[in-house]
Amino acid sequence: LSSIPSLDEAAAPAAYEAIVENDWVEIGGVESLGEFGDTSNQITFASLGDTRMLKLKGVRDAGTLAVVVGRDPEDEGQLAMEAAEKDPGNYRFRVVLNEEPTDAYSPSTFYFAGEVMSRAVNVADVNSVTRRTYNVGINTPIYEDPADPTGS
């Protein structure tokens, strides 16, 4: 999570790569992230001249990322998410996968920007960890930096 506002699509890849490691705030206690990625809305059209329904691609939607965490009121990343939910602006996010087969690899990393839309608490029951779900409405394309066997 980085509190720098998002950039336009052309400038975004270089801007994400230019963010230094210490400018990102890691969200601690993440249990799951759910799924995210572009989906085109469907537009349909039925011509009077034939009996075939045409399906066309409409606007693209990168989805809403559900970040589920074990609630920790002292975690710096969770506190940043709390503040971002109260702010109407876009924030940059980075998702780093845990897929390094050896130390020589760098993991696949996804970059995007979006608004933190909610911060619901799930108390559940006596045998459960109290969780919080932050829903991030993704407002930009998602840029993937794939795993690299050279570690760069």
Tab-separated table of N, CA and C in Angstrom:
chain	number	residue	atom	x	y	z
A	1	LEU	N	0.864	-1.177	0.000
A	1	LEU	CA	0.000	0.000	0.000
A	1	LEU	C	0.901	1.227	0.000
A	2	SER	N	0.615	2.121	-0.901
A	2	SER	CA	1.353	3.377	-0.982
A	2	SER	C	0.346	4.492	-1.157
A	3	SER	N	0.454	5.546	-0.384
A	3	SER	CA	-0.552	6.605	-0.382
A	3	SER	C	-0.364	7.621	-1.501
A	4	ILE	N	0.459	7.302	-2.478
A	4	ILE	CA	0.653	8.198	-3.611
A	4	ILE	C	-0.516	7.998	-4.574
A	5	PRO	N	-1.172	9.068	-5.058
A	5	PRO	CA	-2.301	8.915	-5.974
A	5	PRO	C	-1.902	8.175	-7.243
A	6	SER	N	-2.875	7.529	-7.905
A	6	SER	CA	-2.578	6.764	-9.113
A	6	SER	C	-2.266	7.681	-10.286
A	7	LEU	N	-1.608	7.124	-11.306
A	7	LEU	CA	-1.229	7.856	-12.503
A	7	LEU	C	-2.039	7.359	-13.688
A	8	ASP	N	-1.896	8.034	-14.829
A	8	ASP	CA	-2.588	7.549	-16.016
A	8	ASP	C	-1.937	6.261	-16.498
A	9	GLU	N	-2.639	5.558	-17.392
A	9	GLU	CA	-2.217	4.226	-17.808
A	9	GLU	C	-0.838	4.191	-18.455
A	10	ALA	N	-0.518	5.185	-19.257
A	10	ALA	CA	0.780	5.196	-19.944
A	10	ALA	C	1.947	5.354	-18.978
A	11	ALA	N	1.768	6.141	-17.935
A	11	ALA	CA	2.857	6.419	-17.003
A	11	ALA	C	2.949	5.408	-15.861
A	12	ALA	N	1.916	4.616	-15.676
A	12	ALA	CA	1.834	3.754	-14.495
A	12	ALA	C	2.943	2.716	-14.368
A	13	PRO	N	3.262	1.914	-15.405
A	13	PRO	CA	4.282	0.874	-15.193
A	13	PRO	C	5.613	1.417	-14.668
A	14	ALA	N	6.105	2.486	-15.263
A	14	ALA	CA	7.383	3.053	-14.814
A	14	ALA	C	7.257	3.628	-13.407
A	15	ALA	N	6.124	4.230	-13.105
A	15	ALA	CA	5.927	4.829	-11.777
A	15	ALA	C	5.906	3.762	-10.691
A	16	TYR	N	5.233	2.637	-10.956
A	16	TYR	CA	5.204	1.561	-9.962
A	16	TYR	C	6.594	1.005	-9.717
A	17	GLU	N	7.353	0.781	-10.797
A	17	GLU	CA	8.692	0.219	-10.652
A	17	GLU	C	9.646	1.188	-9.964
A	18	ALA	N	9.352	2.493	-10.043
A	18	ALA	CA	10.221	3.499	-9.436
A	18	ALA	C	9.997	3.649	-7.933
A	19	ILE	N	8.899	3.113	-7.426
A	19	ILE	CA	8.641	3.212	-5.984
A	19	ILE	C	9.650	2.331	-5.255
A	20	VAL	N	10.370	2.918	-4.355
A	20	VAL	CA	11.389	2.156	-3.637
A	20	VAL	C	10.734	1.279	-2.573
A	21	GLU	N	11.439	0.236	-2.222
A	21	GLU	CA	10.908	-0.768	-1.290
A	21	GLU	C	10.379	-0.160	0.001
A	22	ASN	N	11.073	0.823	0.558
A	22	ASN	CA	10.654	1.397	1.840
A	22	ASN	C	9.420	2.281	1.745
A	23	ASP	N	8.975	2.613	0.522
A	23	ASP	CA	7.770	3.429	0.359
A	23	ASP	C	6.491	2.607	0.423
A	24	TRP	N	6.608	1.293	0.356
A	24	TRP	CA	5.440	0.422	0.464
A	24	TRP	C	5.218	0.068	1.928
A	25	VAL	N	3.965	0.010	2.338
A	25	VAL	CA	3.623	-0.403	3.700
A	25	VAL	C	2.966	-1.773	3.600
A	26	GLU	N	3.584	-2.785	4.204
A	26	GLU	CA	3.029	-4.132	4.149
A	26	GLU	C	1.848	-4.245	5.093
A	27	ILE	N	0.783	-4.882	4.616
A	27	ILE	CA	-0.395	-5.143	5.437
A	27	ILE	C	-0.156	-6.479	6.131
A	28	GLY	N	-0.092	-6.464	7.451
A	28	GLY	CA	0.212	-7.671	8.204
A	28	GLY	C	-1.011	-8.537	8.452
A	29	GLY	N	-0.764	-9.818	8.699
A	29	GLY	CA	-1.815	-10.753	9.071
A	29	GLY	C	-2.788	-11.081	7.958
A	30	VAL	N	-2.339	-11.002	6.704
A	30	VAL	CA	-3.252	-11.281	5.581
A	30	VAL	C	-3.545	-12.770	5.530
A	31	GLU	N	-4.834	-13.096	5.549
A	31	GLU	CA	-5.273	-14.486	5.456
A	31	GLU	C	-5.591	-14.863	4.012
A	32	SER	N	-6.245	-13.972	3.282
A	32	SER	CA	-6.588	-14.258	1.888
A	32	SER	C	-6.821	-12.960	1.128
A	33	LEU	N	-6.759	-13.073	-0.205
A	33	LEU	CA	-6.964	-11.922	-1.064
A	33	LEU	C	-8.118	-12.104	-2.041
A	34	GLY	N	-8.597	-13.295	-2.225
A	34	GLY	CA	-9.654	-13.492	-3.206
A	34	GLY	C	-9.106	-13.348	-4.615
A	35	GLU	N	-10.012	-13.138	-5.556
A	35	GLU	CA	-9.576	-13.035	-6.946
A	35	GLU	C	-9.722	-11.613	-7.453
A	36	PHE	N	-8.899	-11.282	-8.429
A	36	PHE	CA	-8.953	-9.959	-9.042
A	36	PHE	C	-8.451	-10.084	-10.469
A	37	GLY	N	-8.825	-9.156	-11.299
A	37	GLY	CA	-8.399	-9.155	-12.696
A	37	GLY	C	-9.522	-8.693	-13.601
A	38	ASP	N	-9.149	-8.242	-14.784
A	38	ASP	CA	-10.108	-7.659	-15.707
A	38	ASP	C	-11.161	-8.643	-16.201
A	39	THR	N	-12.384	-8.148	-16.260
A	39	THR	CA	-13.517	-8.825	-16.871
A	39	THR	C	-14.253	-7.784	-17.692
A	40	SER	N	-14.596	-8.132	-18.916
A	40	SER	CA	-15.363	-7.211	-19.748
A	40	SER	C	-16.847	-7.389	-19.479
A	41	ASN	N	-17.544	-6.269	-19.335
A	41	ASN	CA	-19.002	-6.336	-19.229
A	41	ASN	C	-19.563	-6.748	-20.574
A	42	GLN	N	-20.647	-7.499	-20.541
A	42	GLN	CA	-21.253	-7.992	-21.769
A	42	GLN	C	-22.314	-7.030	-22.275
A	43	ILE	N	-22.245	-6.729	-23.565
A	43	ILE	CA	-23.272	-5.941	-24.237
A	43	ILE	C	-23.934	-6.872	-25.239
A	44	THR	N	-25.245	-6.907	-25.250
A	44	THR	CA	-25.939	-7.775	-26.201
A	44	THR	C	-26.737	-6.938	-27.193
A	45	PHE	N	-26.924	-7.520	-28.388
A	45	PHE	CA	-27.680	-6.854	-29.444
A	45	PHE	C	-28.372	-7.914	-30.281
A	46	ALA	N	-29.663	-7.759	-30.448
A	46	ALA	CA	-30.435	-8.681	-31.285
A	46	ALA	C	-30.949	-7.908	-32.501
A	47	SER	N	-30.448	-8.282	-33.664
A	47	SER	CA	-30.867	-7.634	-34.908
A	47	SER	C	-32.205	-8.207	-35.362
A	48	LEU	N	-33.045	-7.362	-35.908
A	48	LEU	CA	-34.323	-7.826	-36.442
A	48	LEU	C	-34.134	-8.723	-37.652
A	49	GLY	N	-32.957	-8.642	-38.318
A	49	GLY	CA	-32.717	-9.379	-39.552
A	49	GLY	C	-32.261	-10.814	-39.365
A	50	ASP	N	-31.916	-11.222	-38.149
A	50	ASP	CA	-31.519	-12.624	-37.939
A	50	ASP	C	-31.944	-13.072	-36.546
A	51	THR	N	-31.672	-14.309	-36.237
A	51	THR	CA	-32.085	-14.845	-34.934
A	51	THR	C	-30.881	-15.136	-34.040
A	52	ARG	N	-29.864	-14.340	-34.200
A	52	ARG	CA	-28.656	-14.562	-33.418
A	52	ARG	C	-28.413	-13.388	-32.479
A	53	MET	N	-28.194	-13.690	-31.204
A	53	MET	CA	-27.850	-12.665	-30.220
A	53	MET	C	-26.362	-12.380	-30.331
A	54	LEU	N	-26.006	-11.147	-30.587
A	54	LEU	CA	-24.606	-10.748	-30.631
A	54	LEU	C	-24.154	-10.370	-29.232
A	55	LYS	N	-22.957	-10.781	-28.902
A	55	LYS	CA	-22.356	-10.428	-27.610
A	55	LYS	C	-21.083	-9.646	-27.887
A	56	LEU	N	-21.007	-8.469	-27.297
A	56	LEU	CA	-19.871	-7.587	-27.493
A	56	LEU	C	-19.253	-7.252	-26.145
A	57	LYS	N	-17.979	-6.862	-26.176
A	57	LYS	CA	-17.312	-6.453	-24.952
A	57	LYS	C	-17.615	-4.995	-24.646
A	58	GLY	N	-17.942	-4.737	-23.405
A	58	GLY	CA	-18.148	-3.380	-22.932
A	58	GLY	C	-16.966	-2.936	-22.093
A	59	VAL	N	-17.241	-2.116	-21.105
A	59	VAL	CA	-16.162	-1.604	-20.263
A	59	VAL	C	-15.516	-2.733	-19.479
A	60	ARG	N	-14.252	-2.529	-19.154
A	60	ARG	CA	-13.501	-3.537	-18.392
A	60	ARG	C	-13.547	-3.171	-16.917
A	61	ASP	N	-13.642	-4.193	-16.092
A	61	ASP	CA	-13.724	-4.025	-14.648
A	61	ASP	C	-12.666	-4.924	-14.028
A	62	ALA	N	-11.710	-4.324	-13.314
A	62	ALA	CA	-10.639	-5.109	-12.695
A	62	ALA	C	-11.074	-5.775	-11.395
A	63	GLY	N	-12.266	-5.465	-10.931
A	63	GLY	CA	-12.812	-6.158	-9.775
A	63	GLY	C	-12.585	-5.441	-8.456
A	64	THR	N	-12.963	-6.141	-7.420
A	64	THR	CA	-12.793	-5.668	-6.050
A	64	THR	C	-11.984	-6.714	-5.295
A	65	LEU	N	-10.858	-6.289	-4.762
A	65	LEU	CA	-9.978	-7.181	-4.026
A	65	LEU	C	-10.410	-7.216	-2.568
A	66	ALA	N	-10.759	-8.387	-2.076
A	66	ALA	CA	-11.151	-8.563	-0.672
A	66	ALA	C	-9.916	-8.981	0.123
A	67	VAL	N	-9.355	-8.049	0.883
A	67	VAL	CA	-8.163	-8.313	1.690
A	67	VAL	C	-8.643	-8.693	3.093
A	68	VAL	N	-8.550	-9.989	3.427
A	68	VAL	CA	-9.005	-10.487	4.725
A	68	VAL	C	-7.791	-10.631	5.633
A	69	VAL	N	-7.858	-9.986	6.805
A	69	VAL	CA	-6.739	-10.007	7.743
A	69	VAL	C	-7.205	-10.439	9.120
A	70	GLY	N	-6.287	-10.974	9.902
A	70	GLY	CA	-6.512	-11.144	11.326
A	70	GLY	C	-6.343	-9.764	11.947
A	71	ARG	N	-7.401	-9.249	12.543
A	71	ARG	CA	-7.416	-7.862	13.028
A	71	ARG	C	-6.282	-7.616	14.024
A	72	ASP	N	-5.488	-6.581	13.723
A	72	ASP	CA	-4.388	-6.171	14.594
A	72	ASP	C	-4.391	-4.648	14.638
A	73	PRO	N	-4.940	-4.058	15.702
A	73	PRO	CA	-5.056	-2.604	15.753
A	73	PRO	C	-3.726	-1.859	15.822
A	74	GLU	N	-2.605	-2.577	15.926
A	74	GLU	CA	-1.297	-1.932	15.962
A	74	GLU	C	-0.493	-2.161	14.683
A	75	ASP	N	-1.044	-2.915	13.728
A	75	ASP	CA	-0.328	-3.189	12.484
A	75	ASP	C	-0.320	-1.955	11.594
A	76	GLU	N	0.871	-1.544	11.165
A	76	GLU	CA	1.030	-0.320	10.368
A	76	GLU	C	0.240	-0.389	9.054
A	77	GLY	N	0.251	-1.545	8.396
A	77	GLY	CA	-0.480	-1.688	7.141
A	77	GLY	C	-1.983	-1.626	7.335
A	78	GLN	N	-2.485	-2.261	8.389
A	78	GLN	CA	-3.922	-2.204	8.667
A	78	GLN	C	-4.339	-0.780	9.040
A	79	LEU	N	-3.491	-0.075	9.771
A	79	LEU	CA	-3.789	1.327	10.093
A	79	LEU	C	-3.825	2.182	8.829
A	80	ALA	N	-2.929	1.888	7.869
A	80	ALA	CA	-2.938	2.617	6.600
A	80	ALA	C	-4.216	2.328	5.821
A	81	MET	N	-4.701	1.086	5.877
A	81	MET	CA	-5.961	0.732	5.208
A	81	MET	C	-7.134	1.454	5.862
A	82	GLU	N	-7.107	1.559	7.194
A	82	GLU	CA	-8.160	2.284	7.916
A	82	GLU	C	-8.215	3.734	7.438
A	83	ALA	N	-7.057	4.359	7.342
A	83	ALA	CA	-7.002	5.758	6.900
A	83	ALA	C	-7.441	5.886	5.442
A	84	ALA	N	-7.031	4.939	4.595
A	84	ALA	CA	-7.390	4.985	3.175
A	84	ALA	C	-8.898	4.819	2.977
A	85	GLU	N	-9.543	4.037	3.836
A	85	GLU	CA	-10.996	3.847	3.704
A	85	GLU	C	-11.742	5.155	3.974
A	86	LYS	N	-11.177	5.993	4.798
A	86	LYS	CA	-11.821	7.269	5.137
A	86	LYS	C	-11.560	8.350	4.087
A	87	ASP	N	-10.651	8.072	3.162
A	87	ASP	CA	-10.249	9.047	2.144
A	87	ASP	C	-10.835	8.637	0.786
A	88	PRO	N	-11.350	9.584	-0.005
A	88	PRO	CA	-11.957	9.220	-1.290
A	88	PRO	C	-10.960	8.999	-2.429
A	89	GLY	N	-9.672	9.059	-2.173
A	89	GLY	CA	-8.694	8.955	-3.254
A	89	GLY	C	-8.258	7.543	-3.568
A	90	ASN	N	-7.601	7.410	-4.722
A	90	ASN	CA	-6.986	6.149	-5.125
A	90	ASN	C	-5.656	5.978	-4.403
A	91	TYR	N	-5.336	4.736	-4.088
A	91	TYR	CA	-4.060	4.375	-3.486
A	91	TYR	C	-3.440	3.282	-4.338
A	92	ARG	N	-2.107	3.273	-4.384
A	92	ARG	CA	-1.404	2.238	-5.127
A	92	ARG	C	-1.237	1.004	-4.256
A	93	PHE	N	-1.367	-0.151	-4.894
A	93	PHE	CA	-1.206	-1.428	-4.203
A	93	PHE	C	-0.232	-2.303	-4.963
A	94	ARG	N	0.415	-3.169	-4.204
A	94	ARG	CA	1.338	-4.154	-4.772
A	94	ARG	C	1.024	-5.486	-4.109
A	95	VAL	N	0.820	-6.517	-4.917
A	95	VAL	CA	0.601	-7.870	-4.417
A	95	VAL	C	1.782	-8.709	-4.885
A	96	VAL	N	2.559	-9.228	-3.934
A	96	VAL	CA	3.729	-10.048	-4.239
A	96	VAL	C	3.375	-11.493	-3.907
A	97	LEU	N	3.456	-12.367	-4.916
A	97	LEU	CA	3.112	-13.770	-4.704
A	97	LEU	C	4.238	-14.510	-3.994
A	98	ASN	N	3.861	-15.543	-3.269
A	98	ASN	CA	4.820	-16.386	-2.554
A	98	ASN	C	5.111	-17.593	-3.440
A	99	GLU	N	5.935	-17.389	-4.462
A	99	GLU	CA	6.162	-18.451	-5.451
A	99	GLU	C	7.615	-18.621	-5.836
A	100	GLU	N	8.532	-18.189	-5.028
A	100	GLU	CA	9.945	-18.284	-5.361
A	100	GLU	C	10.441	-19.711	-5.124
A	101	PRO	N	10.712	-20.474	-6.209
A	101	PRO	CA	11.202	-21.844	-5.999
A	101	PRO	C	12.608	-21.884	-5.420
A	102	THR	N	13.404	-20.853	-5.714
A	102	THR	CA	14.754	-20.747	-5.144
A	102	THR	C	15.019	-19.272	-4.857
A	103	ASP	N	16.098	-19.019	-4.137
A	103	ASP	CA	16.471	-17.634	-3.836
A	103	ASP	C	16.874	-16.848	-5.085
A	104	ALA	N	17.146	-17.542	-6.179
A	104	ALA	CA	17.555	-16.878	-7.411
A	104	ALA	C	16.372	-16.228	-8.134
A	105	TYR	N	15.164	-16.550	-7.746
A	105	TYR	CA	13.960	-16.014	-8.392
A	105	TYR	C	13.465	-14.761	-7.698
A	106	SER	N	12.867	-13.886	-8.487
A	106	SER	CA	12.051	-12.820	-7.917
A	106	SER	C	10.604	-13.230	-8.167
A	107	PRO	N	9.702	-13.012	-7.221
A	107	PRO	CA	8.326	-13.489	-7.369
A	107	PRO	C	7.512	-12.615	-8.316
A	108	SER	N	6.413	-13.186	-8.828
A	108	SER	CA	5.466	-12.396	-9.618
A	108	SER	C	4.875	-11.321	-8.717
A	109	THR	N	4.736	-10.121	-9.290
A	109	THR	CA	4.221	-8.984	-8.539
A	109	THR	C	3.168	-8.280	-9.379
A	110	PHE	N	2.056	-7.919	-8.761
A	110	PHE	CA	0.975	-7.205	-9.425
A	110	PHE	C	0.887	-5.803	-8.840
A	111	TYR	N	0.668	-4.811	-9.704
A	111	TYR	CA	0.539	-3.422	-9.295
A	111	TYR	C	-0.784	-2.867	-9.811
A	112	PHE	N	-1.459	-2.079	-8.998
A	112	PHE	CA	-2.702	-1.432	-9.409
A	112	PHE	C	-3.033	-0.330	-8.420
A	113	ALA	N	-4.057	0.457	-8.741
A	113	ALA	CA	-4.522	1.495	-7.823
A	113	ALA	C	-6.023	1.360	-7.655
A	114	GLY	N	-6.490	1.722	-6.481
A	114	GLY	CA	-7.920	1.658	-6.215
A	114	GLY	C	-8.261	2.343	-4.912
A	115	GLU	N	-9.547	2.384	-4.648
A	115	GLU	CA	-10.048	2.988	-3.419
A	115	GLU	C	-10.407	1.898	-2.418
A	116	VAL	N	-10.051	2.123	-1.153
A	116	VAL	CA	-10.467	1.200	-0.092
A	116	VAL	C	-11.920	1.533	0.211
A	117	MET	N	-12.808	0.617	-0.160
A	117	MET	CA	-14.244	0.874	-0.130
A	117	MET	C	-14.903	0.534	1.209
A	118	SER	N	-14.322	-0.426	1.933
A	118	SER	CA	-14.943	-0.829	3.200
A	118	SER	C	-13.903	-1.455	4.110
A	119	ARG	N	-14.284	-1.609	5.388
A	119	ARG	CA	-13.386	-2.194	6.404
A	119	ARG	C	-14.224	-2.918	7.460
A	120	ALA	N	-14.968	-3.910	7.018
A	120	ALA	CA	-15.882	-4.638	7.894
A	120	ALA	C	-15.130	-5.549	8.869
A	121	VAL	N	-15.697	-5.687	10.073
A	121	VAL	CA	-15.136	-6.562	11.105
A	121	VAL	C	-16.004	-7.808	11.217
A	122	ASN	N	-15.347	-8.985	11.352
A	122	ASN	CA	-16.043	-10.246	11.559
A	122	ASN	C	-15.555	-10.828	12.881
A	123	VAL	N	-16.399	-10.724	13.913
A	123	VAL	CA	-16.033	-11.231	15.235
A	123	VAL	C	-16.186	-12.743	15.311
A	124	ALA	N	-17.149	-13.301	14.603
A	124	ALA	CA	-17.413	-14.742	14.520
A	124	ALA	C	-17.760	-15.346	15.886
A	125	ASP	N	-16.997	-16.355	16.331
A	125	ASP	CA	-17.345	-17.019	17.589
A	125	ASP	C	-16.133	-17.109	18.513
A	126	VAL	N	-16.303	-17.791	19.642
A	126	VAL	CA	-15.279	-17.854	20.676
A	126	VAL	C	-14.006	-18.569	20.199
A	127	ASN	N	-14.111	-19.459	19.216
A	127	ASN	CA	-12.954	-20.187	18.701
A	127	ASN	C	-12.409	-19.589	17.415
A	128	SER	N	-12.644	-18.324	17.184
A	128	SER	CA	-12.211	-17.679	15.944
A	128	SER	C	-11.343	-16.464	16.223
A	129	VAL	N	-10.494	-16.173	15.262
A	129	VAL	CA	-9.722	-14.937	15.281
A	129	VAL	C	-10.627	-13.847	14.725
A	130	THR	N	-10.640	-12.699	15.357
A	130	THR	CA	-11.393	-11.575	14.817
A	130	THR	C	-10.706	-11.123	13.542
A	131	ARG	N	-11.504	-11.029	12.484
A	131	ARG	CA	-10.975	-10.670	11.175
A	131	ARG	C	-11.534	-9.327	10.731
A	132	ARG	N	-10.836	-8.716	9.795
A	132	ARG	CA	-11.323	-7.503	9.146
A	132	ARG	C	-11.144	-7.716	7.649
A	133	THR	N	-12.147	-7.299	6.883
A	133	THR	CA	-12.076	-7.382	5.427
A	133	THR	C	-12.056	-5.976	4.852
A	134	TYR	N	-11.000	-5.679	4.123
A	134	TYR	CA	-10.880	-4.411	3.406
A	134	TYR	C	-11.180	-4.703	1.939
A	135	ASN	N	-12.207	-4.085	1.391
A	135	ASN	CA	-12.520	-4.247	-0.023
A	135	ASN	C	-11.919	-3.090	-0.796
A	136	VAL	N	-11.072	-3.429	-1.768
A	136	VAL	CA	-10.397	-2.426	-2.589
A	136	VAL	C	-11.007	-2.465	-3.987
A	137	GLY	N	-11.690	-1.380	-4.366
A	137	GLY	CA	-12.237	-1.264	-5.708
A	137	GLY	C	-11.116	-0.848	-6.653
A	138	ILE	N	-10.710	-1.755	-7.537
A	138	ILE	CA	-9.568	-1.504	-8.417
A	138	ILE	C	-10.012	-0.607	-9.571
A	139	ASN	N	-9.325	0.518	-9.742
A	139	ASN	CA	-9.707	1.526	-10.734
A	139	ASN	C	-8.728	1.683	-11.887
A	140	THR	N	-7.699	0.863	-11.928
A	140	THR	CA	-6.714	0.957	-13.006
A	140	THR	C	-6.510	-0.423	-13.608
A	141	PRO	N	-5.829	-0.478	-14.747
A	141	PRO	CA	-5.384	-1.795	-15.212
A	141	PRO	C	-4.456	-2.404	-14.162
A	142	ILE	N	-4.357	-3.720	-14.181
A	142	ILE	CA	-3.458	-4.428	-13.269
A	142	ILE	C	-2.201	-4.777	-14.065
A	143	TYR	N	-1.062	-4.342	-13.554
A	143	TYR	CA	0.209	-4.589	-14.217
A	143	TYR	C	0.899	-5.743	-13.522
A	144	GLU	N	1.291	-6.755	-14.294
A	144	GLU	CA	1.976	-7.914	-13.721
A	144	GLU	C	3.441	-7.899	-14.120
A	145	ASP	N	4.299	-8.008	-13.124
A	145	ASP	CA	5.724	-8.213	-13.326
A	145	ASP	C	5.940	-9.699	-13.016
A	146	PRO	N	6.076	-10.554	-14.045
A	146	PRO	CA	6.118	-11.997	-13.797
A	146	PRO	C	7.373	-12.437	-13.056
A	147	ALA	N	7.287	-13.662	-12.507
A	147	ALA	CA	8.443	-14.245	-11.806
A	147	ALA	C	9.642	-14.234	-12.733
A	148	ASP	N	10.801	-13.973	-12.161
A	148	ASP	CA	12.022	-13.833	-12.947
A	148	ASP	C	13.088	-14.759	-12.379
A	149	PRO	N	13.547	-15.728	-13.197
A	149	PRO	CA	14.570	-16.665	-12.683
A	149	PRO	C	15.936	-16.032	-12.453
A	150	THR	N	16.130	-14.797	-12.908
A	150	THR	CA	17.422	-14.142	-12.679
A	150	THR	C	17.436	-13.368	-11.373
A	151	GLY	N	16.234	-13.227	-10.732
A	151	GLY	CA	16.155	-12.539	-9.463
A	151	GLY	C	16.178	-11.041	-9.570
A	152	SER	N	16.034	-10.493	-10.767
A	152	SER	CA	16.092	-9.040	-10.919
A	152	SER	C	14.726	-8.396	-10.957
